[in-house]
Amino acid sequence: MKKLRRILTTVLASAFALSMFAVGACSGSGSKKELVVMTWHGPYDSTQYYQGYKYLEEEYEKLHKDVDVVLRSEPDAQYTQILDTGFSGGTAPDIILMKSAQRSTYLSDLLDLTPYFLEKSAYSDSDRWIDDFIGGMSSFKLENSGSEAEAKLGYMFVPFDSNPNFAEEMMFVFNKKQVAAAGLDPEDTPETYEEFFVWMETLSEDFPNGRIAGNTDVGTKLSHITFEFGNHYYDSFFDAKYSEADVSDALFWDKAYIVLTYSQNGFEEELDAKGLQVPVSGAPMATDSTPYNDAMMEFARQYLAQYREGWISTNDTDAALLFTRGDVPVYTATANTYDTLLSDIEAQGGDKFNAGEDAVGLFPVPYMDADTLDYAVEKGWITQAQADSAEPWIAGKYSSVTGGQFDFGFTINKKVAENEEKLDLAIDFMQFATSKSVQEEYVIKANSISPIDGVRIPESVSKFSSPEPEDGYVTQMIGGYSLEWGQGPDDNWTVTVYNYLCGDNKYGYKNATELITAITDPLWYGDILQLSAYKDAMDTKQAEYDATTDEAMKEIKALELKIATYRYELYKNYYYEKTGPLTPLA
Amino acid sequence: MKKKAEGVKLHNSGRNLPAALKKIGLKIRNYVLDTEEVLPGQKIRWKRVFGLSALVAFLFALPAIVTNIIFDWIPMFDGIIKAFCYVDSRGNSYFVGLQNFKNVFSDPILYKSIGNMLFFFVFNLLLMFPTIICTVVMFRMKSAKVQYVYRVLLCLPMVVPSLVFTLLWIFVFGYNFGVLTDLAERLFGHRYNFLGDPKLIKWTILFTGIPWVTSNNVLIYIGGLNGISESVWDAAKMDGVGPIRKFFSLELPLIVGQFKLVLIGVLGASITSYSTQLLYYNAAVHDSIMTPGLLMYYKAFPLTTVPSDYGYSYALGLILFVVSLFLSLLTLKFVKSSD
């Protein structure tokens, strides 16, 4: 009897434990239809994007009582791991905010949204959903992933908070009182790097230990200079037809991959182990003859010297404090950090700042022009020959981070399409979120910009952008990629460059080209597909084009075919079958 | 002292093992424990093993076993296997034999990092002694109440996570607003960049441990000292043993068992350490701060946009594990406690 009681107790305990598991496992389900939306923005971020998404969630649920929109925030640093495990294990969310590079990686897991873009939105009067967006079809990238065998082209994401003609940028913030005290006009801010360096020189009398408060981040500082060089430089390696207007953007990354990985040093074994095709022969990296390297790195050296001593070990908080206490006259800020900065100045700045709105001024990261090169020659920073060599490749005007097209947004997990009801729900939510009336409120909640035609940019954001030149922004500035895609002898290119620029040339580089050649590395070769995959993609596009009868779709398919053909040719002629060094054409 | 229990049968639980394996297992055990003792036989009572009580006990232990398997054992074995694979960004593995190990050993950064690791290793060993001295001083206090108060005071900081301490020290050593940086400037007329100078960074990290007394270890040592019979101290007193001799001849040798335990922890922590270095890392101090542990971390999660080299990290992790295990076994073997 006693034994029986013990058995019963054990069975009951096990049953209880199991039921708890079951309740836990099922707690998420209910009668409501669930839609999981994943972003890297959280409620405690310095940005307000999460508040914007929360608004979308609440408004949509008000409209659709039977729907539960679950907002999932994951840290940016773990995003890729979560996507990896999610797609591998079939647990990825329904709607996912993705950057351009992430879309390339997970292209085969994402739903092609092209057919839905070409239909009418349930929340708009336009004939096609895509026409609601600024610039319409031309503002959308046909995804040109180089990472998946099917090399599919289509519209793969829906932007919620970006504008193809406007990029929210990092701006220089300056203390108007200190700038005026140095004899500079706070209303006449620098546009070119020449004007910027003149400002810095003038301020150096009052601030000999550095004019800009900066944190430990080397990469961002260098990018302010390096992306002022290399204007369409990759195009010079390839036949002019690959730079035609309709294909230039789509083939940009293919050209970048070829130039930056054109060397088979060190990875033949790995390709062999995986049973993959190895390019014909080893050759020097294509970047070792870059004509603007010397000037670029010398400007980088001069630029870093403007930052306040000790910046390399200064954290964000201390850097901001240096500025808000009036120890340093210039700092960098974004729209998201600007308001906090102003309130900190009010609390800590005292009489070192003008009162109220006259406390600080803003100017965008300057651009490199011919006058700046002459100025550098005059100052003895670079030689005339280095200036002449660099001049064809400098920006010459403000560049655009956006490149005139949407760059990131929300994608739909391909698995969603297995459930028609869920697919309709996901598309409906996307169309709701991008409707004009919702976006007008959304941009204010999220302190963001809208992709939808006619939605005003909030004033708090509009000042954080370079003014657009009359003939448009310059695009495809690539000077920084040789470094950022590389590694270098220290395993971290920022270390090697920092040491070189700050006087510790421990590897004995004779010039900047030697430094950059040492850093450039064919690390990303793994993202280049086998040539047969590009051929298959081209054949598929041909078949799709032949089978398409709809006029709008035919136009898209024709362009897809052209891009697929050019892409195949690029990899065949300039990567897999090319021998000897890859050098710029005459 | 070697112990030998003659005429005792071999451990019965190993009866089903092949004889060679049984012999090797016994040899390793005896080598590590420094004994030739053979345990008396124990018959396994299978009815008890599969009985109801055992089942209930097993159910209670089940969550711990499952979590152990999922979070400890599977990742560990997975890591060992993947040390021999190329792992791409999607987690696909391709067997590459010893290639990852070749990459590790041909990497010049590894050797730099070993130099840094040895620096921290040696100083971490030396810095074990302030804790021992502090413990002995506390143990010698005559008043039990005062001793208790000091013990509590020593344990109070344990509620603050070590990460907070490190961040606090980073603030204290900060170039712009650091208290110690200001003090050093007043004393020496020069503003030192404690966090950004490659020559200073290792010393800065060491200094942040001041006063180098670890609460947990104090409790371990004091437990050891409390376990020693009063008659030992009485005899020493009667023999007129002075405080210094008492330390070297009695207190220190008598807590060698505890010292060994702490030493194994210090060895493992020094060889695989990376978290403190990670917090102090910046481009200027890269060479001076890189340890094999940090190298392993950065290869898997690079600071720049370079692709992760998981295979390298797995291989280096396995190497560090083996080195750490080897040194721990040596410690067990050669650091002997007094009876």
mmCIF file of C-alpha atoms in Angstrom, chain A residues 3 6-7 10 13-14 80-81 83-84 87-88 105-106 108-109 148 216 218 269-270 273-274 308-315 317-319 321-322 325 327 484-495 498-499 506-507 523-527, chain B residues 52-56 59 86 88-91 94-96 99-100 102-103 107-109 112 170-171 173-178 191 193-198 281-287 290 295 298-308 310 312:
data_model
loop_
_atom_site.group_PDB
_atom_site.id
_atom_site.type_symbol
_atom_site.label_atom_id
_atom_site.label_comp_id
_atom_site.label_asym_id
_atom_site.label_seq_id
_atom_site.Cartn_x
_atom_site.Cartn_y
_atom_site.Cartn_z
ATOM 1 C CA LYS A 3 4.636 1.476 -2.171
ATOM 2 C CA ARG A 6 4.744 6.436 -3.469
ATOM 3 C CA ILE A 7 4.245 5.354 -7.058
ATOM 4 C CA THR A 10 5.745 10.152 -8.301
ATOM 5 C CA ALA A 13 4.538 14.871 -9.589
ATOM 6 C CA SER A 14 5.723 13.963 -13.095
ATOM 7 C CA THR A 80 23.332 37.928 -37.001
ATOM 8 C CA GLN A 81 23.578 34.979 -34.629
ATOM 9 C CA LEU A 83 19.153 35.185 -37.744
ATOM 10 C CA ASP A 84 21.585 32.314 -38.311
ATOM 11 C CA PHE A 87 16.684 30.483 -40.273
ATOM 12 C CA SER A 88 18.621 27.261 -39.696
ATOM 13 C CA THR A 105 23.340 36.751 -46.628
ATOM 14 C CA TYR A 106 19.798 35.507 -46.033
ATOM 15 C CA SER A 108 17.200 32.548 -49.945
ATOM 16 C CA ASP A 109 15.232 32.745 -46.667
ATOM 17 C CA GLU A 148 23.054 32.739 -53.054
ATOM 18 C CA THR A 216 37.838 55.649 -28.810
ATOM 19 C CA VAL A 218 39.032 54.934 -34.866
ATOM 20 C CA GLU A 269 43.146 25.073 -49.937
ATOM 21 C CA GLU A 270 39.847 26.019 -48.387
ATOM 22 C CA ALA A 273 38.460 21.326 -49.393
ATOM 23 C CA LYS A 274 34.932 22.439 -50.146
ATOM 24 C CA ARG A 308 41.593 66.154 -28.132
ATOM 25 C CA GLU A 309 44.615 64.354 -26.645
ATOM 26 C CA GLY A 310 43.786 60.997 -25.109
ATOM 27 C CA TRP A 311 40.752 60.409 -27.381
ATOM 28 C CA ILE A 312 41.883 56.857 -28.075
ATOM 29 C CA SER A 313 41.003 55.835 -24.513
ATOM 30 C CA THR A 314 38.085 58.214 -23.983
ATOM 31 C CA ASN A 315 34.611 56.726 -23.664
ATOM 32 C CA THR A 317 30.323 59.818 -21.843
ATOM 33 C CA ASP A 318 33.639 61.557 -21.223
ATOM 34 C CA ALA A 319 33.842 62.785 -24.811
ATOM 35 C CA LEU A 321 31.331 65.822 -21.127
ATOM 36 C CA LEU A 322 34.442 67.473 -22.559
ATOM 37 C CA ARG A 325 31.692 71.500 -19.984
ATOM 38 C CA ASP A 327 36.724 72.108 -22.470
ATOM 39 C CA GLU A 484 37.417 48.228 -43.877
ATOM 40 C CA TRP A 485 37.270 44.956 -45.821
ATOM 41 C CA GLY A 486 40.777 44.070 -44.792
ATOM 42 C CA GLN A 487 42.536 42.906 -41.698
ATOM 43 C CA GLY A 488 46.250 43.680 -41.544
ATOM 44 C CA PRO A 489 49.119 42.295 -39.513
ATOM 45 C CA ASP A 490 47.496 43.268 -36.214
ATOM 46 C CA ASP A 491 44.343 41.338 -37.045
ATOM 47 C CA ASN A 492 42.421 44.592 -36.786
ATOM 48 C CA TRP A 493 42.983 47.238 -39.448
ATOM 49 C CA THR A 494 42.127 50.132 -37.128
ATOM 50 C CA VAL A 495 45.095 49.205 -34.915
ATOM 51 C CA TYR A 498 46.131 54.109 -35.876
ATOM 52 C CA ASN A 499 49.726 53.154 -35.071
ATOM 53 C CA LYS A 506 56.409 49.316 -36.366
ATOM 54 C CA TYR A 507 56.085 47.399 -39.638
ATOM 55 C CA LEU A 523 38.831 37.776 -46.800
ATOM 56 C CA TRP A 524 35.448 38.037 -48.442
ATOM 57 C CA TYR A 525 36.147 35.576 -51.256
ATOM 58 C CA GLY A 526 33.698 33.214 -49.571
ATOM 59 C CA ASP A 527 30.807 35.441 -50.614
ATOM 60 C CA LEU B 52 11.596 3.914 -6.745
ATOM 61 C CA SER B 53 13.682 6.093 -4.422
ATOM 62 C CA ALA B 54 16.372 6.343 -7.050
ATOM 63 C CA LEU B 55 13.771 7.287 -9.645
ATOM 64 C CA VAL B 56 12.381 10.085 -7.451
ATOM 65 C CA LEU B 59 13.545 13.241 -11.235
ATOM 66 C CA TYR B 86 36.115 25.313 -41.092
ATOM 67 C CA ASP B 88 31.259 29.423 -42.288
ATOM 68 C CA SER B 89 29.033 32.354 -41.376
ATOM 69 C CA ARG B 90 25.901 30.182 -41.592
ATOM 70 C CA GLY B 91 27.308 27.667 -39.120
ATOM 71 C CA TYR B 94 33.703 21.445 -43.193
ATOM 72 C CA PHE B 95 36.348 19.104 -41.833
ATOM 73 C CA VAL B 96 39.813 20.584 -42.379
ATOM 74 C CA GLN B 99 44.404 23.379 -40.487
ATOM 75 C CA ASN B 100 42.960 25.527 -37.676
ATOM 76 C CA LYS B 102 48.294 25.309 -38.094
ATOM 77 C CA ASN B 103 46.677 28.739 -38.452
ATOM 78 C CA ASP B 107 49.917 33.429 -36.208
ATOM 79 C CA PRO B 108 52.510 35.901 -34.873
ATOM 80 C CA ILE B 109 49.846 37.569 -32.735
ATOM 81 C CA LYS B 112 52.698 38.264 -28.566
ATOM 82 C CA ILE B 170 38.457 52.703 -15.716
ATOM 83 C CA PHE B 171 36.745 55.879 -14.567
ATOM 84 C CA PHE B 173 42.176 56.062 -14.496
ATOM 85 C CA GLY B 174 40.348 58.037 -17.237
ATOM 86 C CA TYR B 175 42.541 60.462 -19.148
ATOM 87 C CA ASN B 176 40.195 63.426 -18.956
ATOM 88 C CA PHE B 177 38.463 63.172 -15.597
ATOM 89 C CA GLY B 178 40.290 60.357 -13.763
ATOM 90 C CA ARG B 191 49.395 63.787 -17.601
ATOM 91 C CA ASN B 193 47.380 58.181 -20.355
ATOM 92 C CA PHE B 194 47.005 55.112 -18.156
ATOM 93 C CA LEU B 195 44.369 53.573 -20.420
ATOM 94 C CA GLY B 196 45.873 54.513 -23.773
ATOM 95 C CA ASP B 197 49.608 54.077 -23.282
ATOM 96 C CA PRO B 198 50.836 50.625 -24.350
ATOM 97 C CA TYR B 281 40.843 47.389 -24.981
ATOM 98 C CA ASN B 282 41.459 50.200 -27.441
ATOM 99 C CA ALA B 283 43.501 50.418 -30.641
ATOM 100 C CA ALA B 284 46.492 52.056 -28.928
ATOM 101 C CA VAL B 285 47.049 49.229 -26.435
ATOM 102 C CA HIS B 286 46.278 46.337 -28.774
ATOM 103 C CA ASP B 287 49.726 44.737 -28.612
ATOM 104 C CA MET B 290 46.099 40.952 -26.243
ATOM 105 C CA LEU B 295 42.503 36.650 -29.328
ATOM 106 C CA TYR B 298 38.125 38.585 -31.278
ATOM 107 C CA LYS B 299 38.607 35.843 -33.875
ATOM 108 C CA ALA B 300 35.048 34.715 -33.227
ATOM 109 C CA PHE B 301 33.583 38.205 -32.784
ATOM 110 C CA PRO B 302 35.865 40.624 -34.647
ATOM 111 C CA LEU B 303 35.787 44.325 -33.909
ATOM 112 C CA THR B 304 35.924 45.207 -37.573
ATOM 113 C CA THR B 305 33.896 43.893 -40.505
ATOM 114 C CA VAL B 306 36.206 40.935 -41.197
ATOM 115 C CA PRO B 307 34.433 37.567 -41.239
ATOM 116 C CA SER B 308 34.512 35.531 -38.039
ATOM 117 C CA TYR B 310 35.250 30.349 -35.665
ATOM 118 C CA TYR B 312 40.564 29.403 -35.227
#
